[in-house]
Every structure is written in C-alpha cells, then in structure tokens.
Amino acid sequence: MAAAMLPSRNPRIALPYVVPALAMLAAVILLPGIYVFWLSFHASSFGQSPVYVGLANYAKILADPYFWRALKNTVIVVLAVVHIELLLGLGVALLFAHGLPFRKLLIACVLAPYAVSEVGAVVMWRTMFDPEAGLVTRWLTGLGMTPLEWSVVPMHGLFLVALLSIWLHLPFSFIILYAARLSIPKDLYEAARVDGATAWQCFRRITLPLLMPAILIAMLFRYIFAYRLFSEVWLLTGGGPARQTEVVAIYLYLEAFRYNNFGAATATGWLMVLTSLALALVYLRKLYREMLARDS
Amino acid sequence: MTADRSLALRRVLAGIGRAVALGFVLLWSVGPIALIIMAAFTPEKEIFSVARRGNWQPTLENFVSLWAKWGDFFVGLANSLIVTLGATLLAVAVSTLAGFGYSRWKSRFLAGSAFAMIALRLLPPIVTTLPLFPIVNAFGLNDTYLVLILLYATFFVSMGTMVMRTFIDQIPRELDEAAMMDGASSLQILRRVVLPLCGQGMIAVAIFVIVYAWNEFLFAFIFTTKQAKTAPLVMSEMIGSLDGVEWGVLFAATTVHLLPVLVFVVLCQRHLIEGLTAGATKG
C-alpha cells in the first residue's frame, strides 16, 4: 500500500535503466531496418545518391529466376531442418525424461554441438562426407549405397546443409522440450497407470498435449532462425554449383556485395523482414496480450 | 504366467531399445567432434588412410605446423577473445540495467518497448548489414573491434533483458521496499539489493553471448578484413584454399578454437538450461 505512494514507483525512474538497451536496438536494428525499407524503393549503390524507382526493385527480384530458386531452396531446407530437428529433439527429450544413469554427463554430450561454431561444424561434416576419403562415404560405399556428391549435385549439397544444421541446433530444441517434459507432474502418469493406460496412451493423452505449447514455441523460433541460414551454405557450397544451392540470405549477400545490385538486395532484405514477422505474428500477438496484462 | 513372462520380455526389449537409441544419440552428438579432435592429433598423411586403426600414435605435428604457418590464426584467436569479452561485458551490463527497469516498474511505454525489443530481435541480422556497411565505413569503424562488439551485444540485448527480468522478478520486492523506507535511491537498490542476488541470471546471459560472439561468422565476414579478423574467419580462409587444404592444420585449428568453449559449455550446463528456459524463447 504505502509502496504505491512512494515516488520510486514512478515509471519515469525506469527510463535511464531501459534506455541504453533500447538505444542500442534502435541504432543497430530498428533504424537500419527502416532505412532498408526506404532504400528498397530507390536505385542506389554504395556511395551513390539514391533515386526513387517505386516498386522496380521488387519487380526485378520477383522476375529473377535465381531469387525463386533461392527461395525454393530455403523453404525446402527450413521445412526439413525444423521438423526433423523437433522430432529428434522430442525423441531425445523423452528418452532422457525416462530416467538414465549418468544423466548429467549424457546431457553434456547432447549439448556439445551447441559449443561448435558454424565453421567448425562445416569442417566436421565436410570431412565425414569427403567424396573420396570421408568416413561416412566409406560406410555408404561399404553398404553398397551411392555416396553423397554434395559438391556436384545441388540436392545433395542442400541435404548436407540440412543435416549439419540439424546437428548444430538440436541442443536448442532438446533443452526446450526436455525442460517442458520435466515440468509435467508425475501424478498424471501415475493416475493414468492406475487406470490401466498403455505407454502409447500416456504419450498421446498426457505428454503430447502438455508439450504442445513448448513444441510450438520451439518450432516458431527454429523457423525464424533457420530462415536466416547463411554461413553453413556459404562455407559448404558457396551457393554453387552455378548458383543452384543459394538460399535467400546468400542471394541477398551476393546481390549486394558481389553483383552490386543494391536495390535488389534491399528489396530481398525487406521481404525477409516481412516473412520473418509474418512467421512470428501468432507468437507476437499472444506475447503482446500477455505483456499488456502484466505491465499495465 | 505367460502374461508375466511377456511383460518381462517387453521390459527387457524396451530397455535394449532405449540403450540402442542412446547409443545413436551419443554417436550423433559427440561423434563428429571426437573424430575431428582425434584427426587433429593424427599425422597429416595418415588422417585419410583406411588402414590406420590399431596403432594410433597421437602427435602434435599438426599443431606445430599450425603455429608455424598460420600466425594469422592466433591473432584471430586474440581478436575473438577481445571481441567476446567486450560484447559480453556490454550485453550483460545493458541487459541487467534494462531487466531491473522492466522488472520493477510498469507503464504502457515500458510494456510497449519490451514488446518492440522482442519483435526487433526476430529481424534477420543480414538485413541490417546492408545499411550498416556504408555507415560503418563512413565512420571509419570497418575492421575494428568496436563494430563487432556493438553488433554482437545488440543482437543479444533483448534476450538478455528478458532473462534478467525473469531472474530479477524472483527477488522479493519486500527487500526493495525495506531499502526504500531507509531512503535508498533506485540506483542504491540496484547495487545493494538486486545485483548481489542476480548473479545466476548474469551468468546465464554471459554464456549465450560468449558462445555466440566466439563462434559468429556472418558479421565478422562482412565487417572485418584484416586487423580485427576473428578466428572463425581465419578458419574459413583455411577451408577456402580449395586446391590445397591442409586438413591436419585445419583440424588442429578447429580443435584449438572449439576446446575452450566446449569445456565452458559443459561446465556451465546448468546455467545454460536455466537461461534458455528463463527467457530465451521469450526474448
């Protein structure tokens, strides 16, 4: 009661504390984002003054087959990576939730790829899939299968990109799902067992529905982050052969920094922003309501 | 009787199934890392030879040639260290201040700006490089530590703030109020009440920034060329020399770059999990 009367509850006092964070975000993300939006309606290059061209930049990329290929590749890789990764993450989370000896050590093993850089992961997977001497290549030929020709066949290249992406990010999905699984009360399972439920019924009726919010959150975040995919592709195939494994971020980079099509790059950039926000819309709406409920 | 036996059999089968699954999980997670670290200690000539099993003699020769031929890599490591420390200090400091602000005061502006923070974090980093590149050049900041520190810290400030808010929310407000009654200012409350109790959160934020800044490739690739080049960038140059990749040296570099942060992640496992569940998916 008395606290509400104290001048220290005045929200203006909070300003100096939150302003540094907001200023950094404004300077590094917000203002550049708005500037990209403005630039996407202009023809310009580094060091040239921009000329208004309306939607010409957008028309240009939408008519560019390389853009569409990059978009298609991105969609394929993102869909594959996110869904397979979540399935694996769910499987590992349930395996661990069942109770294991040396749990801490084993969790450390599952988390290990989180410490690996994108460059390091590319070195590892490239080596294992080396067309001549790679360990996996030798296994595959030993089993009578055709090894991956990732540097020649575009789909093979994208497959390897997806594989190493899943490897690199599985720890994230695992932790989210594992923490969510641990927070399900044990009584629910005990009650179900008393009623004679099978393991499958427990999974369908208890685990899955109660994990759904965490699964959706993890999926959303992985969509947004997988969509940014750049380094893995850049370091593995460079977008080649013949620009066939480009993803949207690679397309943007090449247009801006190699082909000097700044307009096309800014239009691509703004399309990336819009799609990211569209993906996040459901989440942001829910969050907005929660925050207003909490803070006002 | 038969029912009992089939139940026991199913238990055994389930146990075997879990053990096999666990084996695959470990092979998948640790296999690629172990392979590269072992290869780093294998003589260059034998790395890809099929018939080397049995008498594996660890050697340091790859590390010696890394030292001799790629002085750049060690400069890169030093640069990575400076950038990582700078970004971590900046991000933790700014996130703690903001987390305190958002935890202890409420208003429409605060709610709206917290929301904007989270929304901004969802924008793809590569988009901001387009306008930043000419601006950074104009200020002569290209190829400096400062630009990387600022970029790395900023991309973790919103998550850091949400993590810190979650941790500071758990500190009882009665403590603040007691201090307030004694006439403490908000800054004094932060210093005497909140800071001593939110170390866990600061560690969690620090872990995320450290791992990110130490490993980051895209910004380093675009904004550094020579002076401030970080270790991952030098490693990418080693891969890039397509016709003559010295695999042994590359594996040695990968190992040197990976090991410290790997040990760190394993040691800080608990904080990592706490941090992720406290706010990674909120901000």
GROMACS .gro file of N, CA, C and O in nm, chain A residues 3 6 8-10 13 15 17-18 21 24-25 28 32 35-36 95 98 104 107-109 111 114-115 117 124 126-128 133 167 170 175-176 179 217 221 225 228 230-231 234-235 249 253 256 262 265 269 273 276 280 283-284 287 291 294-295, chain B residues 18 26 28-30 35-36 48 50 94 97-98 102 104-107 109 111 115 117-118 121-127 130-131 133 151 154 157 165 169 177 180 186-187 208 211 215 217-218 221 232 235-236 239 251 261 269 272 276-277 281-282:
model
  472
    3ALA      N    1   0.389   0.145  -0.049
    3ALA     CA    2   0.487   0.146  -0.156
    3ALA      C    3   0.433   0.218  -0.279
    3ALA      O    4   0.506   0.286  -0.350
    6LEU      N    5   0.511   0.580  -0.275
    6LEU     CA    6   0.649   0.627  -0.281
    6LEU      C    7   0.682   0.679  -0.420
    6LEU      O    8   0.637   0.621  -0.519
    8SER      N    9   0.935   0.642  -0.580
    8SER     CA   10   1.019   0.546  -0.653
    8SER      C   11   0.937   0.452  -0.741
    8SER      O   12   0.991   0.379  -0.820
    9ARG      N   13   0.802   0.453  -0.724
    9ARG     CA   14   0.720   0.368  -0.810
    9ARG      C   15   0.687   0.438  -0.943
    9ARG      O   16   0.626   0.379  -1.030
   10ASN      N   17   0.724   0.564  -0.952
   10ASN     CA   18   0.701   0.639  -1.075
   10ASN      C   19   0.778   0.575  -1.190
   10ASN      O   20   0.900   0.562  -1.184
   13ILE      N   21   1.127   0.674  -1.349
   13ILE     CA   22   1.256   0.638  -1.290
   13ILE      C   23   1.319   0.522  -1.366
   13ILE      O   24   1.441   0.508  -1.372
   15LEU      N   25   1.327   0.483  -1.681
   15LEU     CA   26   1.382   0.520  -1.812
   15LEU      C   27   1.533   0.508  -1.826
   15LEU      O   28   1.581   0.444  -1.917
   17TYR      N   29   1.729   0.323  -1.693
   17TYR     CA   30   1.773   0.182  -1.693
   17TYR      C   31   1.745   0.114  -1.826
   17TYR      O   32   1.822   0.029  -1.870
   18VAL      N   33   1.632   0.148  -1.889
   18VAL     CA   34   1.597   0.075  -2.011
   18VAL      C   35   1.649   0.145  -2.136
   18VAL      O   36   1.662   0.083  -2.242
   21ALA      N   37   1.958  -0.007  -2.352
   21ALA     CA   38   1.922  -0.124  -2.432
   21ALA      C   39   1.840  -0.081  -2.553
   21ALA      O   40   1.867  -0.123  -2.667
   24MET      N   41   2.057   0.096  -2.817
   24MET     CA   42   2.139   0.004  -2.898
   24MET      C   43   2.053  -0.064  -3.004
   24MET      O   44   2.091  -0.073  -3.121
   25LEU      N   45   1.936  -0.113  -2.962
   25LEU     CA   46   1.849  -0.181  -3.058
   25LEU      C   47   1.803  -0.086  -3.168
   25LEU      O   48   1.797  -0.124  -3.286
   28VAL      N   49   2.114  -0.014  -3.405
   28VAL     CA   50   2.174  -0.124  -3.480
   28VAL      C   51   2.069  -0.204  -3.560
   28VAL      O   52   2.099  -0.259  -3.665
   32PRO      N   53   1.842   0.093  -3.910
   32PRO     CA   54   1.886   0.029  -4.035
   32PRO      C   55   1.771  -0.044  -4.105
   32PRO      O   56   1.762  -0.040  -4.227
   35TYR      N   57   1.567   0.212  -4.278
   35TYR     CA   58   1.646   0.263  -4.389
   35TYR      C   59   1.644   0.164  -4.506
   35TYR      O   60   1.633   0.203  -4.623
   36VAL      N   61   1.650   0.035  -4.477
   36VAL     CA   62   1.644  -0.066  -4.583
   36VAL      C   63   1.509  -0.058  -4.653
   36VAL      O   64   1.501  -0.068  -4.776
   95LEU      N   65   1.349  -3.973  -2.416
   95LEU     CA   66   1.446  -4.074  -2.374
   95LEU      C   67   1.510  -4.034  -2.241
   95LEU      O   68   1.523  -4.114  -2.149
   98HIS      N   69   1.289  -4.037  -1.921
   98HIS     CA   70   1.258  -4.168  -1.868
   98HIS      C   71   1.350  -4.204  -1.752
   98HIS      O   72   1.325  -4.300  -1.680
  104LYS      N   73   2.371  -3.632  -1.606
  104LYS     CA   74   2.438  -3.504  -1.629
  104LYS      C   75   2.542  -3.514  -1.740
  104LYS      O   76   2.552  -3.429  -1.827
  107ILE      N   77   2.368  -3.552  -2.075
  107ILE     CA   78   2.314  -3.425  -2.124
  107ILE      C   79   2.426  -3.338  -2.180
  107ILE      O   80   2.412  -3.276  -2.285
  108ALA      N   81   2.540  -3.338  -2.110
  108ALA     CA   82   2.654  -3.261  -2.160
  108ALA      C   83   2.691  -3.307  -2.301
  108ALA      O   84   2.723  -3.225  -2.388
  109CYS      N   85   2.685  -3.438  -2.325
  109CYS     CA   86   2.718  -3.489  -2.459
  109CYS      C   87   2.618  -3.437  -2.562
  109CYS      O   88   2.656  -3.395  -2.671
  111LEU      N   89   2.445  -3.169  -2.546
  111LEU     CA   90   2.461  -3.024  -2.563
  111LEU      C   91   2.588  -2.986  -2.638
  111LEU      O   92   2.600  -2.873  -2.686
  114TYR      N   93   2.626  -2.748  -2.934
  114TYR     CA   94   2.594  -2.607  -2.912
  114TYR      C   95   2.723  -2.523  -2.905
  114TYR      O   96   2.723  -2.405  -2.939
  115ALA      N   97   2.833  -2.585  -2.861
  115ALA     CA   98   2.958  -2.510  -2.847
  115ALA      C   99   3.032  -2.496  -2.979
  115ALA      O  100   3.127  -2.419  -2.989
  117SER      N  101   3.124  -2.391  -3.358
  117SER     CA  102   3.093  -2.281  -3.449
  117SER      C  103   3.042  -2.337  -3.581
  117SER      O  104   3.062  -2.454  -3.611
  124MET      N  105   3.376  -3.041  -3.982
  124MET     CA  106   3.347  -3.178  -3.940
  124MET      C  107   3.267  -3.255  -4.045
  124MET      O  108   3.302  -3.366  -4.083
  126ARG      N  109   3.199  -3.182  -4.360
  126ARG     CA  110   3.267  -3.192  -4.488
  126ARG      C  111   3.367  -3.307  -4.487
  126ARG      O  112   3.379  -3.381  -4.585
  127THR      N  113   3.437  -3.320  -4.377
  127THR     CA  114   3.537  -3.426  -4.366
  127THR      C  115   3.472  -3.563  -4.368
  127THR      O  116   3.517  -3.654  -4.437
  128MET      N  117   3.362  -3.577  -4.292
  128MET     CA  118   3.297  -3.708  -4.287
  128MET      C  119   3.236  -3.745  -4.422
  128MET      O  120   3.230  -3.863  -4.457
  133ALA      N  121   3.752  -3.982  -4.929
  133ALA     CA  122   3.806  -4.049  -4.811
  133ALA      C  123   3.722  -4.033  -4.686
  133ALA      O  124   3.760  -4.080  -4.580
  167TRP      N  125   2.219  -3.089  -3.681
  167TRP     CA  126   2.318  -3.129  -3.582
  167TRP      C  127   2.353  -3.011  -3.491
  167TRP      O  128   2.359  -3.023  -3.368
  170LEU      N  129   2.018  -2.900  -3.272
  170LEU     CA  130   1.940  -2.995  -3.192
  170LEU      C  131   1.945  -2.964  -3.042
  170LEU      O  132   1.844  -2.976  -2.973
  175ILE      N  133   1.671  -2.886  -2.530
  175ILE     CA  134   1.658  -2.823  -2.397
  175ILE      C  135   1.516  -2.774  -2.374
  175ILE      O  136   1.457  -2.796  -2.268
  176ILE      N  137   1.459  -2.707  -2.475
  176ILE     CA  138   1.324  -2.653  -2.459
  176ILE      C  139   1.227  -2.767  -2.429
  176ILE      O  140   1.144  -2.758  -2.336
  179ALA      N  141   1.301  -2.949  -2.081
  179ALA     CA  142   1.254  -2.872  -1.966
  179ALA      C  143   1.103  -2.878  -1.956
  179ALA      O  144   1.047  -2.892  -1.846
  217ILE      N  145   0.641  -2.324  -2.960
  217ILE     CA  146   0.739  -2.215  -2.939
  217ILE      C  147   0.873  -2.252  -3.002
  217ILE      O  148   0.934  -2.173  -3.075
  221PHE      N  149   1.056  -2.049  -3.314
  221PHE     CA  150   1.191  -1.992  -3.307
  221PHE      C  151   1.283  -2.057  -3.408
  221PHE      O  152   1.365  -1.991  -3.470
  225PHE      N  153   1.489  -1.868  -3.705
  225PHE     CA  154   1.634  -1.871  -3.708
  225PHE      C  155   1.688  -1.954  -3.825
  225PHE      O  156   1.790  -1.919  -3.884
  228ARG      N  157   1.731  -1.766  -4.151
  228ARG     CA  158   1.848  -1.678  -4.169
  228ARG      C  159   1.967  -1.751  -4.230
  228ARG      O  160   2.070  -1.689  -4.256
  230PHE      N  161   2.284  -1.887  -4.348
  230PHE     CA  162   2.382  -1.825  -4.437
  230PHE      C  163   2.514  -1.901  -4.432
  230PHE      O  164   2.558  -1.959  -4.531
  231SER      N  165   2.577  -1.901  -4.312
  231SER     CA  166   2.715  -1.949  -4.302
  231SER      C  167   2.732  -2.092  -4.349
  231SER      O  168   2.829  -2.123  -4.419
  234TRP      N  169   2.722  -2.096  -4.721
  234TRP     CA  170   2.834  -2.020  -4.775
  234TRP      C  171   2.964  -2.100  -4.764
  234TRP      O  172   3.044  -2.105  -4.857
  235LEU      N  173   2.986  -2.163  -4.651
  235LEU     CA  174   3.111  -2.233  -4.628
  235LEU      C  175   3.115  -2.371  -4.693
  235LEU      O  176   3.222  -2.424  -4.720
  249ALA      N  177   1.939  -1.569  -4.794
  249ALA     CA  178   2.043  -1.484  -4.735
  249ALA      C  179   2.168  -1.478  -4.824
  249ALA      O  180   2.234  -1.374  -4.834
  253TYR      N  181   2.324  -1.147  -5.004
  253TYR     CA  182   2.465  -1.111  -4.989
  253TYR      C  183   2.532  -1.092  -5.126
  253TYR      O  184   2.601  -0.993  -5.150
  256ALA      N  185   2.417  -0.779  -5.312
  256ALA     CA  186   2.469  -0.655  -5.253
  256ALA      C  187   2.619  -0.642  -5.272
  256ALA      O  188   2.668  -0.539  -5.316
  262PHE      N  189   2.239  -0.319  -5.536
  262PHE     CA  190   2.199  -0.284  -5.402
  262PHE      C  191   2.047  -0.280  -5.389
  262PHE      O  192   1.992  -0.324  -5.288
  265ALA      N  193   1.910  -0.620  -5.345
  265ALA     CA  194   1.943  -0.672  -5.212
  265ALA      C  195   1.851  -0.612  -5.106
  265ALA      O  196   1.802  -0.684  -5.018
  269GLY      N  197   1.597  -0.801  -4.871
  269GLY     CA  198   1.607  -0.783  -4.726
  269GLY      C  199   1.472  -0.752  -4.665
  269GLY      O  200   1.432  -0.810  -4.565
  273VAL      N  201   1.241  -0.951  -4.391
  273VAL     CA  202   1.185  -0.895  -4.268
  273VAL      C  203   1.036  -0.928  -4.261
  273VAL      O  204   0.986  -0.975  -4.158
  276SER      N  205   0.972  -1.292  -4.190
  276SER     CA  206   1.005  -1.325  -4.051
  276SER      C  207   0.894  -1.280  -3.958
  276SER      O  208   0.852  -1.353  -3.869
  280ALA      N  209   0.621  -1.484  -3.724
  280ALA     CA  210   0.617  -1.462  -3.579
  280ALA      C  211   0.485  -1.404  -3.533
  280ALA      O  212   0.465  -1.386  -3.413
  283TYR      N  213   0.282  -1.566  -3.250
  283TYR     CA  214   0.357  -1.557  -3.126
  283TYR      C  215   0.355  -1.415  -3.072
  283TYR      O  216   0.329  -1.392  -2.954
  284LEU      N  217   0.379  -1.318  -3.160
  284LEU     CA  218   0.386  -1.179  -3.115
  284LEU      C  219   0.251  -1.133  -3.061
  284LEU      O  220   0.244  -1.060  -2.963
  287LEU      N  221   0.209  -1.277  -2.719
  287LEU     CA  222   0.301  -1.211  -2.628
  287LEU      C  223   0.253  -1.071  -2.593
  287LEU      O  224   0.260  -1.027  -2.479
  291MET      N  225   0.193  -0.925  -2.227
  291MET     CA  226   0.272  -0.815  -2.173
  291MET      C  227   0.182  -0.702  -2.127
  291MET      O  228   0.207  -0.641  -2.023
  294ARG      N  229   0.045  -0.795  -1.805
  294ARG     CA  230   0.142  -0.794  -1.696
  294ARG      C  231   0.179  -0.652  -1.654
  294ARG      O  232   0.196  -0.625  -1.538
  295ASP      N  233   0.193  -0.565  -1.753
  295ASP     CA  234   0.262  -0.439  -1.726
  295ASP      C  235   0.173  -0.315  -1.717
  295ASP      O  236   0.223  -0.207  -1.694
  314ARG      N  237   1.602  -4.865  -2.565
  314ARG     CA  238   1.649  -4.736  -2.514
  314ARG      C  239   1.800  -4.727  -2.519
  314ARG      O  240   1.856  -4.623  -2.553
  322LEU      N  241   2.438  -4.052  -2.879
  322LEU     CA  242   2.575  -4.015  -2.843
  322LEU      C  243   2.665  -4.012  -2.966
  322LEU      O  244   2.745  -3.920  -2.984
  324TRP      N  245   2.578  -3.954  -3.268
  324TRP     CA  246   2.537  -3.837  -3.347
  324TRP      C  247   2.593  -3.708  -3.288
  324TRP      O  248   2.648  -3.625  -3.359
  325SER      N  249   2.581  -3.691  -3.154
  325SER     CA  250   2.621  -3.563  -3.094
  325SER      C  251   2.771  -3.550  -3.081
  325SER      O  252   2.828  -3.445  -3.111
  326VAL      N  253   2.834  -3.656  -3.033
  326VAL     CA  254   2.975  -3.644  -2.998
  326VAL      C  255   3.066  -3.696  -3.111
  326VAL      O  256   3.179  -3.652  -3.124
  331LEU      N  257   3.578  -3.717  -3.376
  331LEU     CA  258   3.651  -3.751  -3.499
  331LEU      C  259   3.753  -3.642  -3.535
  331LEU      O  260   3.869  -3.670  -3.566
  332ILE      N  261   3.707  -3.516  -3.527
  332ILE     CA  262   3.794  -3.405  -3.567
  332ILE      C  263   3.907  -3.387  -3.466
  332ILE      O  264   4.022  -3.362  -3.502
  344PHE      N  265   4.350  -3.963  -4.365
  344PHE     CA  266   4.250  -4.022  -4.452
  344PHE      C  267   4.285  -4.163  -4.498
  344PHE      O  268   4.219  -4.219  -4.583
  346VAL      N  269   4.298  -4.556  -4.487
  346VAL     CA  270   4.199  -4.650  -4.435
  346VAL      C  271   4.259  -4.740  -4.327
  346VAL      O  272   4.197  -4.768  -4.225
  390VAL      N  273   2.416  -0.390  -1.998
  390VAL     CA  274   2.295  -0.326  -2.051
  390VAL      C  275   2.171  -0.409  -2.019
  390VAL      O  276   2.066  -0.354  -1.981
  393LEU      N  277   2.072  -0.371  -1.643
  393LEU     CA  278   2.003  -0.243  -1.618
  393LEU      C  279   1.859  -0.250  -1.669
  393LEU      O  280   1.764  -0.217  -1.597
  394ALA      N  281   1.843  -0.295  -1.794
  394ALA     CA  282   1.710  -0.297  -1.853
  394ALA      C  283   1.621  -0.399  -1.782
  394ALA      O  284   1.503  -0.373  -1.757
  398TYR      N  285   1.259  -0.315  -1.627
  398TYR     CA  286   1.134  -0.381  -1.667
  398TYR      C  287   1.075  -0.464  -1.555
  398TYR      O  288   0.956  -0.489  -1.552
  400ARG      N  289   1.091  -0.387  -1.220
  400ARG     CA  290   1.044  -0.313  -1.104
  400ARG      C  291   0.946  -0.201  -1.133
  400ARG      O  292   0.884  -0.149  -1.041
  401TRP      N  293   0.933  -0.160  -1.258
  401TRP     CA  294   0.838  -0.053  -1.288
  401TRP      C  295   0.745  -0.097  -1.399
  401TRP      O  296   0.782  -0.182  -1.480
  402LYS      N  297   0.625  -0.041  -1.399
  402LYS     CA  298   0.527  -0.078  -1.501
  402LYS      C  299   0.464   0.046  -1.560
  402LYS      O  300   0.429   0.140  -1.488
  403SER      N  301   0.450   0.047  -1.692
  403SER     CA  302   0.375   0.153  -1.759
  403SER      C  303   0.348   0.105  -1.901
  403SER      O  304   0.405   0.004  -1.944
  405PHE      N  305   0.436   0.256  -2.172
  405PHE     CA  306   0.558   0.271  -2.252
  405PHE      C  307   0.653   0.153  -2.229
  405PHE      O  308   0.711   0.098  -2.324
  407ALA      N  309   0.577  -0.151  -2.128
  407ALA     CA  310   0.524  -0.273  -2.188
  407ALA      C  311   0.546  -0.271  -2.339
  407ALA      O  312   0.593  -0.368  -2.398
  411PHE      N  313   0.796  -0.513  -2.571
  411PHE     CA  314   0.743  -0.588  -2.685
  411PHE      C  315   0.823  -0.558  -2.812
  411PHE      O  316   0.861  -0.648  -2.886
  413MET      N  317   1.125  -0.467  -2.832
  413MET     CA  318   1.256  -0.532  -2.819
  413MET      C  319   1.254  -0.674  -2.875
  413MET      O  320   1.343  -0.716  -2.947
  414ILE      N  321   1.149  -0.746  -2.833
  414ILE     CA  322   1.140  -0.886  -2.874
  414ILE      C  323   1.114  -0.897  -3.024
  414ILE      O  324   1.175  -0.978  -3.094
  417ARG      N  325   1.424  -0.841  -3.231
  417ARG     CA  326   1.521  -0.950  -3.231
  417ARG      C  327   1.490  -1.052  -3.339
  417ARG      O  328   1.574  -1.131  -3.379
  418LEU      N  329   1.366  -1.052  -3.387
  418LEU     CA  330   1.328  -1.151  -3.486
  418LEU      C  331   1.372  -1.113  -3.628
  418LEU      O  332   1.361  -1.192  -3.719
  419LEU      N  333   1.421  -0.989  -3.646
  419LEU     CA  334   1.465  -0.949  -3.779
  419LEU      C  335   1.597  -1.018  -3.815
  419LEU      O  336   1.686  -1.030  -3.732
  420PRO      N  337   1.609  -1.061  -3.939
  420PRO     CA  338   1.733  -1.131  -3.979
  420PRO      C  339   1.854  -1.037  -3.977
  420PRO      O  340   1.848  -0.929  -4.035
  421PRO      N  341   1.961  -1.075  -3.909
  421PRO     CA  342   2.079  -0.988  -3.898
  421PRO      C  343   2.136  -0.945  -4.032
  421PRO      O  344   2.183  -0.832  -4.046
  422ILE      N  345   2.127  -1.030  -4.132
  422ILE     CA  346   2.193  -0.995  -4.260
  422ILE      C  347   2.128  -0.872  -4.320
  422ILE      O  348   2.194  -0.794  -4.390
  423VAL      N  349   2.001  -0.849  -4.290
  423VAL     CA  350   1.933  -0.732  -4.347
  423VAL      C  351   1.995  -0.603  -4.296
  423VAL      O  352   2.014  -0.508  -4.371
  426LEU      N  353   2.315  -0.438  -4.466
  426LEU     CA  354   2.311  -0.358  -4.590
  426LEU      C  355   2.331  -0.210  -4.564
  426LEU      O  356   2.424  -0.150  -4.619
  427PRO      N  357   2.247  -0.147  -4.477
  427PRO     CA  358   2.272  -0.006  -4.450
  427PRO      C  359   2.390   0.016  -4.356
  427PRO      O  360   2.456   0.119  -4.364
  429PHE      N  361   2.676  -0.132  -4.349
  429PHE     CA  362   2.807  -0.141  -4.415
  429PHE      C  363   2.860  -0.003  -4.458
  429PHE      O  364   2.971   0.034  -4.419
  447LEU      N  365   2.767  -0.497  -3.246
  447LEU     CA  366   2.671  -0.585  -3.315
  447LEU      C  367   2.638  -0.708  -3.230
  447LEU      O  368   2.521  -0.741  -3.211
  450THR      N  369   2.432  -0.613  -2.923
  450THR     CA  370   2.295  -0.570  -2.953
  450THR      C  371   2.205  -0.687  -2.987
  450THR      O  372   2.090  -0.691  -2.946
  453VAL      N  373   2.090  -0.830  -2.664
  453VAL     CA  374   2.036  -0.746  -2.557
  453VAL      C  375   1.890  -0.778  -2.527
  453VAL      O  376   1.850  -0.782  -2.411
  461ARG      N  377   1.513  -0.996  -1.653
  461ARG     CA  378   1.387  -0.961  -1.591
  461ARG      C  379   1.328  -1.081  -1.517
  461ARG      O  380   1.282  -1.068  -1.404
  465ASP      N  381   1.274  -1.067  -1.128
  465ASP     CA  382   1.137  -1.084  -1.078
  465ASP      C  383   1.132  -1.175  -0.956
  465ASP      O  384   1.042  -1.164  -0.872
  473GLU      N  385   1.147  -0.259  -0.094
  473GLU     CA  386   1.064  -0.166  -0.018
  473GLU      C  387   1.128  -0.131   0.115
  473GLU      O  388   1.126  -0.015   0.157
  476MET      N  389   1.386   0.111   0.042
  476MET     CA  390   1.326   0.240   0.009
  476MET      C  391   1.287   0.318   0.134
  476MET      O  392   1.305   0.438   0.142
  482SER      N  393   1.687   0.441  -0.631
  482SER     CA  394   1.674   0.322  -0.716
  482SER      C  395   1.811   0.264  -0.750
  482SER      O  396   1.830   0.143  -0.755
  483LEU      N  397   1.907   0.352  -0.769
  483LEU     CA  398   2.042   0.305  -0.802
  483LEU      C  399   2.102   0.228  -0.685
  483LEU      O  400   2.167   0.124  -0.703
  504PHE      N  401   2.540  -1.722  -2.314
  504PHE     CA  402   2.487  -1.710  -2.450
  504PHE      C  403   2.573  -1.617  -2.535
  504PHE      O  404   2.606  -1.647  -2.649
  507VAL      N  405   2.929  -1.777  -2.618
  507VAL     CA  406   2.927  -1.879  -2.722
  507VAL      C  407   2.899  -1.816  -2.858
  507VAL      O  408   2.963  -1.848  -2.958
  511ASN      N  409   3.190  -1.773  -3.174
  511ASN     CA  410   3.169  -1.856  -3.292
  511ASN      C  411   3.116  -1.782  -3.414
  511ASN      O  412   3.113  -1.838  -3.523
  513PHE      N  413   3.007  -1.592  -3.745
  513PHE     CA  414   3.077  -1.584  -3.873
  513PHE      C  415   3.030  -1.468  -3.960
  513PHE      O  416   3.111  -1.391  -4.011
  514LEU      N  417   2.897  -1.453  -3.977
  514LEU     CA  418   2.844  -1.358  -4.076
  514LEU      C  419   2.894  -1.214  -4.058
  514LEU      O  420   2.950  -1.156  -4.152
  517PHE      N  421   3.263  -1.176  -4.113
  517PHE     CA  422   3.291  -1.192  -4.255
  517PHE      C  423   3.266  -1.060  -4.329
  517PHE      O  424   3.343  -1.021  -4.416
  528PRO      N  425   3.709  -1.765  -3.642
  528PRO     CA  426   3.630  -1.839  -3.742
  528PRO      C  427   3.656  -1.792  -3.884
  528PRO      O  428   3.655  -1.872  -3.979
  531MET      N  429   3.969  -1.949  -4.004
  531MET     CA  430   3.942  -2.090  -4.036
  531MET      C  431   3.872  -2.103  -4.170
  531MET      O  432   3.899  -2.194  -4.248
  532SER      N  433   3.780  -2.011  -4.198
  532SER     CA  434   3.709  -2.018  -4.326
  532SER      C  435   3.807  -1.996  -4.441
  532SER      O  436   3.793  -2.053  -4.549
  535ILE      N  437   3.967  -2.325  -4.512
  535ILE     CA  438   3.882  -2.411  -4.594
  535ILE      C  439   3.882  -2.360  -4.737
  535ILE      O  440   3.881  -2.437  -4.833
  547PHE      N  441   4.220  -2.914  -3.890
  547PHE     CA  442   4.164  -2.986  -3.775
  547PHE      C  443   4.225  -2.935  -3.644
  547PHE      O  444   4.156  -2.923  -3.543
  557VAL      N  445   3.562  -2.339  -2.546
  557VAL     CA  446   3.420  -2.309  -2.532
  557VAL      C  447   3.342  -2.437  -2.505
  557VAL      O  448   3.241  -2.436  -2.435
  565GLN      N  449   2.662  -2.610  -1.791
  565GLN     CA  450   2.540  -2.676  -1.837
  565GLN      C  451   2.414  -2.628  -1.765
  565GLN      O  452   2.314  -2.593  -1.828
  568LEU      N  453   2.311  -2.280  -1.850
  568LEU     CA  454   2.265  -2.275  -1.989
  568LEU      C  455   2.118  -2.316  -1.996
  568LEU      O  456   2.035  -2.251  -2.059
  572LEU      N  457   1.802  -2.070  -2.086
  572LEU     CA  458   1.715  -2.095  -2.201
  572LEU      C  459   1.570  -2.102  -2.157
  572LEU      O  460   1.482  -2.051  -2.224
  573THR      N  461   1.546  -2.167  -2.043
  573THR     CA  462   1.406  -2.179  -2.002
  573THR      C  463   1.356  -2.049  -1.940
  573THR      O  464   1.237  -2.025  -1.937
  577THR      N  465   1.329  -1.821  -2.510
  577THR     CA  466   1.219  -1.828  -2.604
  577THR      C  467   1.118  -1.718  -2.580
  577THR      O  468   1.021  -1.708  -2.652
  578LYS      N  469   1.146  -1.636  -2.478
  578LYS     CA  470   1.057  -1.521  -2.461
  578LYS      C  471   1.115  -1.400  -2.532
  578LYS      O  472   1.043  -1.315  -2.578
   0.00000   0.00000   0.00000
